[in-house]
Tab-separated table of C-alpha atoms (C1' of nucleotides) in Angstrom:
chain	number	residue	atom	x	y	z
B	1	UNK	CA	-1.866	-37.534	-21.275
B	2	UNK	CA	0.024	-39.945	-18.707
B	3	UNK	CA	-2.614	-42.120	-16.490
B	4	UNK	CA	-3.028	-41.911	-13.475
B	5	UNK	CA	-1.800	-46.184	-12.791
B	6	UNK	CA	1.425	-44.655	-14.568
B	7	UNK	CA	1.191	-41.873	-12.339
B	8	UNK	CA	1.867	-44.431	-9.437
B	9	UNK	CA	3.870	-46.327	-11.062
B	10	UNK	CA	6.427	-43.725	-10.947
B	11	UNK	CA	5.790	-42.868	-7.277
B	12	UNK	CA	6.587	-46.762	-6.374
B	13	UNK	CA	9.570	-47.141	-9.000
B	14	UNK	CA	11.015	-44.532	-7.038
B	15	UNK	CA	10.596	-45.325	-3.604
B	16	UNK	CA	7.500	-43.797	-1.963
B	17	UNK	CA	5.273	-45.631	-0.372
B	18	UNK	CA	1.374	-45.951	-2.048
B	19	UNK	CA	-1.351	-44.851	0.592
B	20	UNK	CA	-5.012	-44.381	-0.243
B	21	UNK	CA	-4.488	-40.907	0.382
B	22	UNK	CA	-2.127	-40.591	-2.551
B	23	UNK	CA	-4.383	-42.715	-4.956
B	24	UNK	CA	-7.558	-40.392	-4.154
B	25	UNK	CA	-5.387	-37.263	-4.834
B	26	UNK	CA	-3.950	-38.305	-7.408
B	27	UNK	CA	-7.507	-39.336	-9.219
B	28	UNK	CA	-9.158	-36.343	-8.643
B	29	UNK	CA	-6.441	-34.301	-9.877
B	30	UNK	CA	-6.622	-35.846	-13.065
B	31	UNK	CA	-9.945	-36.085	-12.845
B	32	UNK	CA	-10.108	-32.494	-12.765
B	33	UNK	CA	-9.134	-30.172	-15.901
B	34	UNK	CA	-10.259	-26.807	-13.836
B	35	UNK	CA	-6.572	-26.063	-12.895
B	36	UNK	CA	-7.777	-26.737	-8.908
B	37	UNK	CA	-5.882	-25.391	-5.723
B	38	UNK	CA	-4.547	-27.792	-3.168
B	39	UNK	CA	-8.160	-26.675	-1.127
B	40	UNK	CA	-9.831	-27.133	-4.239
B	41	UNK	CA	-8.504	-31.086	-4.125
B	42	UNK	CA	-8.906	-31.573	-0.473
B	43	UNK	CA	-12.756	-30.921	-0.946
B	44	UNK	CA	-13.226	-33.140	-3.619
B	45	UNK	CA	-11.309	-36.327	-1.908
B	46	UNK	CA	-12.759	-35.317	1.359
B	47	UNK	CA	-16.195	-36.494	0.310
B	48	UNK	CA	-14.497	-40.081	-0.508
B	49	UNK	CA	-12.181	-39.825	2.749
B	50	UNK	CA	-13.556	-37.189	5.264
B	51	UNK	CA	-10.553	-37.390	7.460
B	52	UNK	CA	-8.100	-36.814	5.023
B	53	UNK	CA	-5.816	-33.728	5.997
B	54	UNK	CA	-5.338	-30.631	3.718
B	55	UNK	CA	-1.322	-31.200	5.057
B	56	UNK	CA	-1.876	-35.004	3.176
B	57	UNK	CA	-2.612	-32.911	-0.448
B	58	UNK	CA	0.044	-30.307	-0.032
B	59	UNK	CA	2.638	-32.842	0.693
B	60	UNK	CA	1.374	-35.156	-1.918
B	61	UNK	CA	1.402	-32.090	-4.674
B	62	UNK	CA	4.644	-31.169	-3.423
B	63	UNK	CA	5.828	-35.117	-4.200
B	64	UNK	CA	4.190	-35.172	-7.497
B	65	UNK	CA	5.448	-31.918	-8.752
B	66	UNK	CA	9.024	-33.257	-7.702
B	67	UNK	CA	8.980	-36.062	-9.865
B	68	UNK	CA	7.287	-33.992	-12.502
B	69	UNK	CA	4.559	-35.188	-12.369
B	70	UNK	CA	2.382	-31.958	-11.560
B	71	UNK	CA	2.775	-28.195	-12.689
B	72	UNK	CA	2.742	-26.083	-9.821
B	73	UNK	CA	1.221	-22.555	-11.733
B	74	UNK	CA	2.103	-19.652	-9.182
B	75	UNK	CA	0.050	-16.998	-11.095
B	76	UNK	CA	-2.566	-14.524	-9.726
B	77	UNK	CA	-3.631	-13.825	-6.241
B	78	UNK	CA	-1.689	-16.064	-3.740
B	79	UNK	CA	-3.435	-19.265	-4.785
B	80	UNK	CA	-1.428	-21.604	-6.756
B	81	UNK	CA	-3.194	-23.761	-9.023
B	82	UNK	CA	-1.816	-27.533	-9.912
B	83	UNK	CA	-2.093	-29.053	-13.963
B	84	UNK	CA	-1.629	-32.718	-14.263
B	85	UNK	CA	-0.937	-32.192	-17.590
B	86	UNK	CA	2.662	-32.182	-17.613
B	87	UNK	CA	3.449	-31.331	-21.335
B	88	UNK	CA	4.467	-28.318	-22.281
B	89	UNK	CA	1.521	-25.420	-23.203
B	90	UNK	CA	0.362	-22.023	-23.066
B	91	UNK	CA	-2.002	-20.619	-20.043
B	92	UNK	CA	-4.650	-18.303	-20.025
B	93	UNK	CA	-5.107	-16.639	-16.911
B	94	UNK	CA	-8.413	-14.211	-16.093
B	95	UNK	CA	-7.041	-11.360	-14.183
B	96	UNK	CA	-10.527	-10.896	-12.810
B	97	UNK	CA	-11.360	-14.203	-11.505
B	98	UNK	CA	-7.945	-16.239	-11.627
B	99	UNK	CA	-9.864	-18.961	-13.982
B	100	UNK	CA	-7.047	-20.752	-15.883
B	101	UNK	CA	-7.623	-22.281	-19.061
B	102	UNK	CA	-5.193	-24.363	-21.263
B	103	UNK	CA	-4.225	-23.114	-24.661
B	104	UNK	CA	-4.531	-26.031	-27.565
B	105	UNK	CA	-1.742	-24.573	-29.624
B	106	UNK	CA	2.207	-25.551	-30.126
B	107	UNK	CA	4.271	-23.632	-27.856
B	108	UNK	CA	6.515	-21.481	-29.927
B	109	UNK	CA	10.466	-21.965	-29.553
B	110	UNK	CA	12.205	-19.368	-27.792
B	111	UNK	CA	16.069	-19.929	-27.717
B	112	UNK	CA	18.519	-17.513	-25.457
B	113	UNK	CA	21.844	-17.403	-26.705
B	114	UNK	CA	24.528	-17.610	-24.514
B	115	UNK	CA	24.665	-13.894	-23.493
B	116	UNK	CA	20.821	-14.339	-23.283
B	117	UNK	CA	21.440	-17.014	-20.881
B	118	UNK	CA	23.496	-14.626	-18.660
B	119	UNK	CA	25.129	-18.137	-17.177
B	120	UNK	CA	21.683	-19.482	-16.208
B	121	UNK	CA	21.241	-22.743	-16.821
B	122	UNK	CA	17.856	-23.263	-18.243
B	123	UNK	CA	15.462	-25.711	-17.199
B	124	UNK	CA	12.396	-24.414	-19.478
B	125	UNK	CA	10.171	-21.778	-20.051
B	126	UNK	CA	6.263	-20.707	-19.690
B	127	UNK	CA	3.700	-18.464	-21.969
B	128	UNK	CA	1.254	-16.957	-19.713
B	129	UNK	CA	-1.607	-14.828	-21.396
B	130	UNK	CA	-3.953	-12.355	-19.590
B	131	UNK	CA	-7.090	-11.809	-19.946
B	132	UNK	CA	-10.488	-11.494	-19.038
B	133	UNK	CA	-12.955	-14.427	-19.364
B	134	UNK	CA	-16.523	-14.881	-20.811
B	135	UNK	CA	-18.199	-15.417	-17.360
B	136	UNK	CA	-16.253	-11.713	-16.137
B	137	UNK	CA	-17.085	-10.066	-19.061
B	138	UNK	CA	-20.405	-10.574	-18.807
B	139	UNK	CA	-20.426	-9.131	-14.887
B	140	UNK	CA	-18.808	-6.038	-16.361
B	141	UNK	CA	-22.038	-5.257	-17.740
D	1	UNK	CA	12.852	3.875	-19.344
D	2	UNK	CA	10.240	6.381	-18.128
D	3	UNK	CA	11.953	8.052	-15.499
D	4	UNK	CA	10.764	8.884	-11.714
D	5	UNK	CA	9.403	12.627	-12.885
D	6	UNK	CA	7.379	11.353	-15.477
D	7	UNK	CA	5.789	8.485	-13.101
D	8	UNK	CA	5.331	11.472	-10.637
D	9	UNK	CA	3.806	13.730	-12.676
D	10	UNK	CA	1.208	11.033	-14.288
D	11	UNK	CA	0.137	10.314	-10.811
D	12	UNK	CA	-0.781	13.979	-10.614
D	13	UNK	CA	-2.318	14.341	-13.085
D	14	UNK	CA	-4.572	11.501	-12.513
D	15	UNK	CA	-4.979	13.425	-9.061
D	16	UNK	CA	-3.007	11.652	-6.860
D	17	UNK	CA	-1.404	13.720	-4.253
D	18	UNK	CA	2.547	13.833	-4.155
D	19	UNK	CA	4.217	13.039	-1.045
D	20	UNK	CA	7.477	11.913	0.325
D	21	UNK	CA	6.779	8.717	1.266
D	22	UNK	CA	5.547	8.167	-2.688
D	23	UNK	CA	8.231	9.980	-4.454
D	24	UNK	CA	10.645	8.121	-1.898
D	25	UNK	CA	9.467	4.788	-3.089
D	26	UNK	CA	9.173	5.324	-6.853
D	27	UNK	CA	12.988	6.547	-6.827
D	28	UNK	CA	13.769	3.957	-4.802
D	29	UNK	CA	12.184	1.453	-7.301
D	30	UNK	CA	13.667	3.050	-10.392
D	31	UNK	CA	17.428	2.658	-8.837
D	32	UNK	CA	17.241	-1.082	-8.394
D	33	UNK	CA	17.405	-2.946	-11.224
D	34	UNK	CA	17.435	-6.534	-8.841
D	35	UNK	CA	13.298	-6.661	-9.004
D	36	UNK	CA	12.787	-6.023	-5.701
D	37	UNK	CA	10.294	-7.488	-3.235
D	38	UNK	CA	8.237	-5.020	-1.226
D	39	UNK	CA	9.886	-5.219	1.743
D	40	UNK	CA	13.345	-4.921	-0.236
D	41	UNK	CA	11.949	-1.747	-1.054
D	42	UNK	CA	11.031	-0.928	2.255
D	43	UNK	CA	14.046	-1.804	3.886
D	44	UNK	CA	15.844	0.676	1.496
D	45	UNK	CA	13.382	3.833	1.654
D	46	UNK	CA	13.305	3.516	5.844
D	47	UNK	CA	17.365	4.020	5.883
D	48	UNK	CA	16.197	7.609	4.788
D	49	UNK	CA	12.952	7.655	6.070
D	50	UNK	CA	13.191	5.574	8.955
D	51	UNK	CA	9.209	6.061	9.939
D	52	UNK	CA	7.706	4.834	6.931
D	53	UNK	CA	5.497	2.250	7.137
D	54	UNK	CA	5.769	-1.135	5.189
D	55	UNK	CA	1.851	-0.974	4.681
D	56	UNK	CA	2.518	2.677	2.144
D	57	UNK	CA	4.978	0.505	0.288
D	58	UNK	CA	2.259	-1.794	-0.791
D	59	UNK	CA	-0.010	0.872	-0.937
D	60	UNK	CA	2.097	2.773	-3.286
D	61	UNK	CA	3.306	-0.222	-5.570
D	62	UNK	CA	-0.327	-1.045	-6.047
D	63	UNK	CA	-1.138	2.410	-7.103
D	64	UNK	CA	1.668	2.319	-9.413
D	65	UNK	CA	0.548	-0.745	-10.223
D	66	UNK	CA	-2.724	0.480	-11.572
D	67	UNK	CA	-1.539	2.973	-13.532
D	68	UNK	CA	0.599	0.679	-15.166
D	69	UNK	CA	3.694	2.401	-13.482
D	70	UNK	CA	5.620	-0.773	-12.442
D	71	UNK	CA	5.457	-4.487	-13.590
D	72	UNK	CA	4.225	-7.237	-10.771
D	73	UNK	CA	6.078	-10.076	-10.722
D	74	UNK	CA	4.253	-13.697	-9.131
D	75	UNK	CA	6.713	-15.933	-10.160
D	76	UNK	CA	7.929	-17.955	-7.478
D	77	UNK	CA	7.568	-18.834	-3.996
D	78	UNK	CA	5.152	-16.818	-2.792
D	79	UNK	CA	6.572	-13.304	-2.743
D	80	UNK	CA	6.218	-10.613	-5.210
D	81	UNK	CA	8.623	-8.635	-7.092
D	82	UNK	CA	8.120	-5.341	-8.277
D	83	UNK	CA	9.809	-4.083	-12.228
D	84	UNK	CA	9.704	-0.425	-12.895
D	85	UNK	CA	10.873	-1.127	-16.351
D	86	UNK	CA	6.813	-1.410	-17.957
D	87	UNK	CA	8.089	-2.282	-21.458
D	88	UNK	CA	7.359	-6.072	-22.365
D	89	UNK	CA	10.156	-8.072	-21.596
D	90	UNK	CA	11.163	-11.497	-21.076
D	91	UNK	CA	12.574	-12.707	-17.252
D	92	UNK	CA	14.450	-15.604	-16.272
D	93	UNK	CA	13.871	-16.421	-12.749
D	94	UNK	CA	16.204	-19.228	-10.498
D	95	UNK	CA	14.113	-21.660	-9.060
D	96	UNK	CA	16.856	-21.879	-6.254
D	97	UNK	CA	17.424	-18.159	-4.879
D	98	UNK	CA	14.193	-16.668	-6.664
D	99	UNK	CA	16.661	-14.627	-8.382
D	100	UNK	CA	14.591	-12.527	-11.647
D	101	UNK	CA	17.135	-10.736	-14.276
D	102	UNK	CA	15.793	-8.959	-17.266
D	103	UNK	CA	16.748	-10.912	-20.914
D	104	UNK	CA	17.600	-8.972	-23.188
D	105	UNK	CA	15.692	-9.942	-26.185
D	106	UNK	CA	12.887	-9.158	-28.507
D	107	UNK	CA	9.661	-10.172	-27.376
D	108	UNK	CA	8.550	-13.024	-29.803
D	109	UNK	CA	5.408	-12.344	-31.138
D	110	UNK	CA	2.384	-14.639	-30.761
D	111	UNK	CA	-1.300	-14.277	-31.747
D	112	UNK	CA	-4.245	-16.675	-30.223
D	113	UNK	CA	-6.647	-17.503	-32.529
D	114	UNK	CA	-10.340	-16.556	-32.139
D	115	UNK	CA	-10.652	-20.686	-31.216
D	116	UNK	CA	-7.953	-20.368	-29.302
D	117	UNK	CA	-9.119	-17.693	-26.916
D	118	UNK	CA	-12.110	-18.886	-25.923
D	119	UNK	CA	-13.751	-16.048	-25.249
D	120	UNK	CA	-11.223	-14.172	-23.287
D	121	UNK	CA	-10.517	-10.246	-23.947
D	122	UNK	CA	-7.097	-10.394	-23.876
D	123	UNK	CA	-4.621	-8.153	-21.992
D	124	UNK	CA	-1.126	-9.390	-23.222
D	125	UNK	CA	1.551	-12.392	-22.231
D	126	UNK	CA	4.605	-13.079	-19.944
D	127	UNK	CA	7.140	-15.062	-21.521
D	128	UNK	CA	9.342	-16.094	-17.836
D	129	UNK	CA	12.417	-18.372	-18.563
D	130	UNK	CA	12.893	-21.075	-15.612
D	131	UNK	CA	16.918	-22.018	-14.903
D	132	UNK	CA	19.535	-22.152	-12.081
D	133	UNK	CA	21.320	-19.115	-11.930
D	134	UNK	CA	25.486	-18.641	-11.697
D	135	UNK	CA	25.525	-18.567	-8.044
D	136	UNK	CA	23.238	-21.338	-7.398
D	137	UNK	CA	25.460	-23.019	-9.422
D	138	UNK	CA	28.252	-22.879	-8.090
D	139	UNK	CA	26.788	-23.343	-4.330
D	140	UNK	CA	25.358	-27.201	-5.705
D	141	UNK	CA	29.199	-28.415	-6.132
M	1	DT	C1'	-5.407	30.358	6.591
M	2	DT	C1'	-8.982	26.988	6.535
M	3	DT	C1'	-10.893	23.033	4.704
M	4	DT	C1'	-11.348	18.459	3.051
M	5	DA	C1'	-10.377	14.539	1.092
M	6	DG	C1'	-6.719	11.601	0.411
M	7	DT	C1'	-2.641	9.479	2.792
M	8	DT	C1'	0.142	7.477	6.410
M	9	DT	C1'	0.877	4.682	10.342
M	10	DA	C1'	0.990	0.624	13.491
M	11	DG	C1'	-0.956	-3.144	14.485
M	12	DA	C1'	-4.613	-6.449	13.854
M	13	DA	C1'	-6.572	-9.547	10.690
M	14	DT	C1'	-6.468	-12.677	6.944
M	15	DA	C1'	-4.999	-16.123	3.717
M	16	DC	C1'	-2.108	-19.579	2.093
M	17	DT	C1'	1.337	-22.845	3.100
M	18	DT	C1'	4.652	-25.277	5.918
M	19	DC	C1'	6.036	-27.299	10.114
M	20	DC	C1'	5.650	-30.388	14.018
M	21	DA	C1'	4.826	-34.193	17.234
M	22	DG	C1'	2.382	-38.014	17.954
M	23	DT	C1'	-0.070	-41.782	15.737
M	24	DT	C1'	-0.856	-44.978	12.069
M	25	DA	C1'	-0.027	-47.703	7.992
M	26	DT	C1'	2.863	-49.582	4.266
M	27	DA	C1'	5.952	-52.844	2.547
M	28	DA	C1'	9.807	-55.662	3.426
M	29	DA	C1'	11.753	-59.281	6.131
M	30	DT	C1'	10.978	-63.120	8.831
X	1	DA	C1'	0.864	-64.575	9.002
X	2	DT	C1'	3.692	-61.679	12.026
X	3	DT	C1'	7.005	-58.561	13.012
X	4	DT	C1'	9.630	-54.523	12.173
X	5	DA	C1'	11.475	-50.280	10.354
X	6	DT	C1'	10.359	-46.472	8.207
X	7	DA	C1'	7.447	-43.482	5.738
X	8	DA	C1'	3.228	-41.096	5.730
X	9	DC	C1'	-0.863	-39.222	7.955
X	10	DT	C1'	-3.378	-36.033	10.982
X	11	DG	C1'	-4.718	-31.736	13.359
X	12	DG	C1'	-3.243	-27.916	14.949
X	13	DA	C1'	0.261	-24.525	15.594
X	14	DA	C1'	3.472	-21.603	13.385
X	15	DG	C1'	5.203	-18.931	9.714
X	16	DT	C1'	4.878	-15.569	5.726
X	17	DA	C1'	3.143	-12.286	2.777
X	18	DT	C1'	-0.335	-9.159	2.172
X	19	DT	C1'	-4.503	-6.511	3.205
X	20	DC	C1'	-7.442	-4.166	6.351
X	21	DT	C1'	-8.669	-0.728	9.877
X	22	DA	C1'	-9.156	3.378	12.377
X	23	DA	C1'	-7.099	7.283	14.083
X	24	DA	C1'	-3.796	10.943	13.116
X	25	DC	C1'	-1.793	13.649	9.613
X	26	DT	C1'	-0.991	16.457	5.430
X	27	DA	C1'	-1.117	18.038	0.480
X	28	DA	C1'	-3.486	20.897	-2.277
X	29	DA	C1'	-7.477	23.628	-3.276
X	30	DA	C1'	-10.486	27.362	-1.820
DNA sequence: TTTTAGTTTAGAATACTTCCAGTTATAAAT
DNA sequence: ATTTATAACTGGAAGTATTCTAAACTAAAA
């Protein structure tokens, strides 16, 4: 799991300027293994920093996830849902709720051959399950 | 493929009522094969039925949906494309255009664990490939 | 036919995200 | 330390995609 100092590191190496704004997002999204929405974020570092903007977290996401240092998971519902673990693994998604949980288990290897590829050139892949969770379950009842 | 009469007469039969907006739309659906967006779909239906309303397309597509009669696609950038073809399959999707094509390939199989679940009642997976796609590529030279 | 319950329509409402203009702060140069 | 140039921040407006609503309409059953 990459830290978040390395985290920053990265930002700097490259250019972009550190605030305190980027810092606090940046901790509490890898403080955070709940899979949280930008709004999600923006409530947790508002507490620290109340006048922090929700513009401030999507801008900073949209940073992070360019220098890969985010997963941006564009799943269920029209909320997308950020993963500071950048490695690659499986998701399970609750079609009820839009929980996301993150499978321990190797990703399997999927090659395309080159008529697979249809010219594409790849840049990766995901493995998305569905399902419903324990907590939804239970409210079926 | 399951073809428009046998989506038609599965929504009667689950007593849905048949009308021209609906069977206008599912044909319209079948005939693409470019995983259409809603309004893509709406756009097409009104040169023949130039009253419709794009509000019946999502009504109808979320029927379908429900019966399992088309595949919804959340993959990128915020708008939704629709698959008639049900069957699992694996998509490749260009993170430039938003482009989806179908890959021709047997679904690898993969099990979860009991561990590995955590509880979920699972539904099923999406395997979607991530690349840049032959026009992209030729647009970034 | 007549009935009735489901369907369609247009536009309003909502929800998420991006954009914008003005202000502020960072980091480099002095 | 101070200055300076530029990047980043803020709050609100704007932009999209989708869902909701209420009135009018219509398919299918009686």
């Amino acid at each position: 799991m990459v830290t978040v100092e390395e985290r920053i590191k990265e930002l700097k190496k490259r250019g972009f300027k550190m605030t305190p704004q980027r810092r606090a997002i940046i901790e509490a999204l890898h403080n955070d293994h709940t899979h949280p929405t930008a709004e999600d974020l923006y409530n947790k570092v508002k507490r620290m920093m109340p006048d922090i903007s929700l513009a401030t977290v999507y801008n900073t996401l949209e940073l992070l996830e360019k220098i890969g240092g985010v997963l941006k998971l564009e799943v269920i519902g029209g909320k997308a849902h950020y993963d500071p673990f950048t490695e690659p693994h499986i998701h399970l998604v609750c079609t009820m709720c839009g929980k996301i949980v993150d499978v321990e288990k190797p990703v399997p290897r999927i090659e395309l051959s080159e008529e697979e590829k249809q010219g594409f050139r790849l840049q990766g892949y995901n493995i998305v399950f569905y399902g419903i969770c324990p907590d939804c379950q239970r409210k079926l009842n």
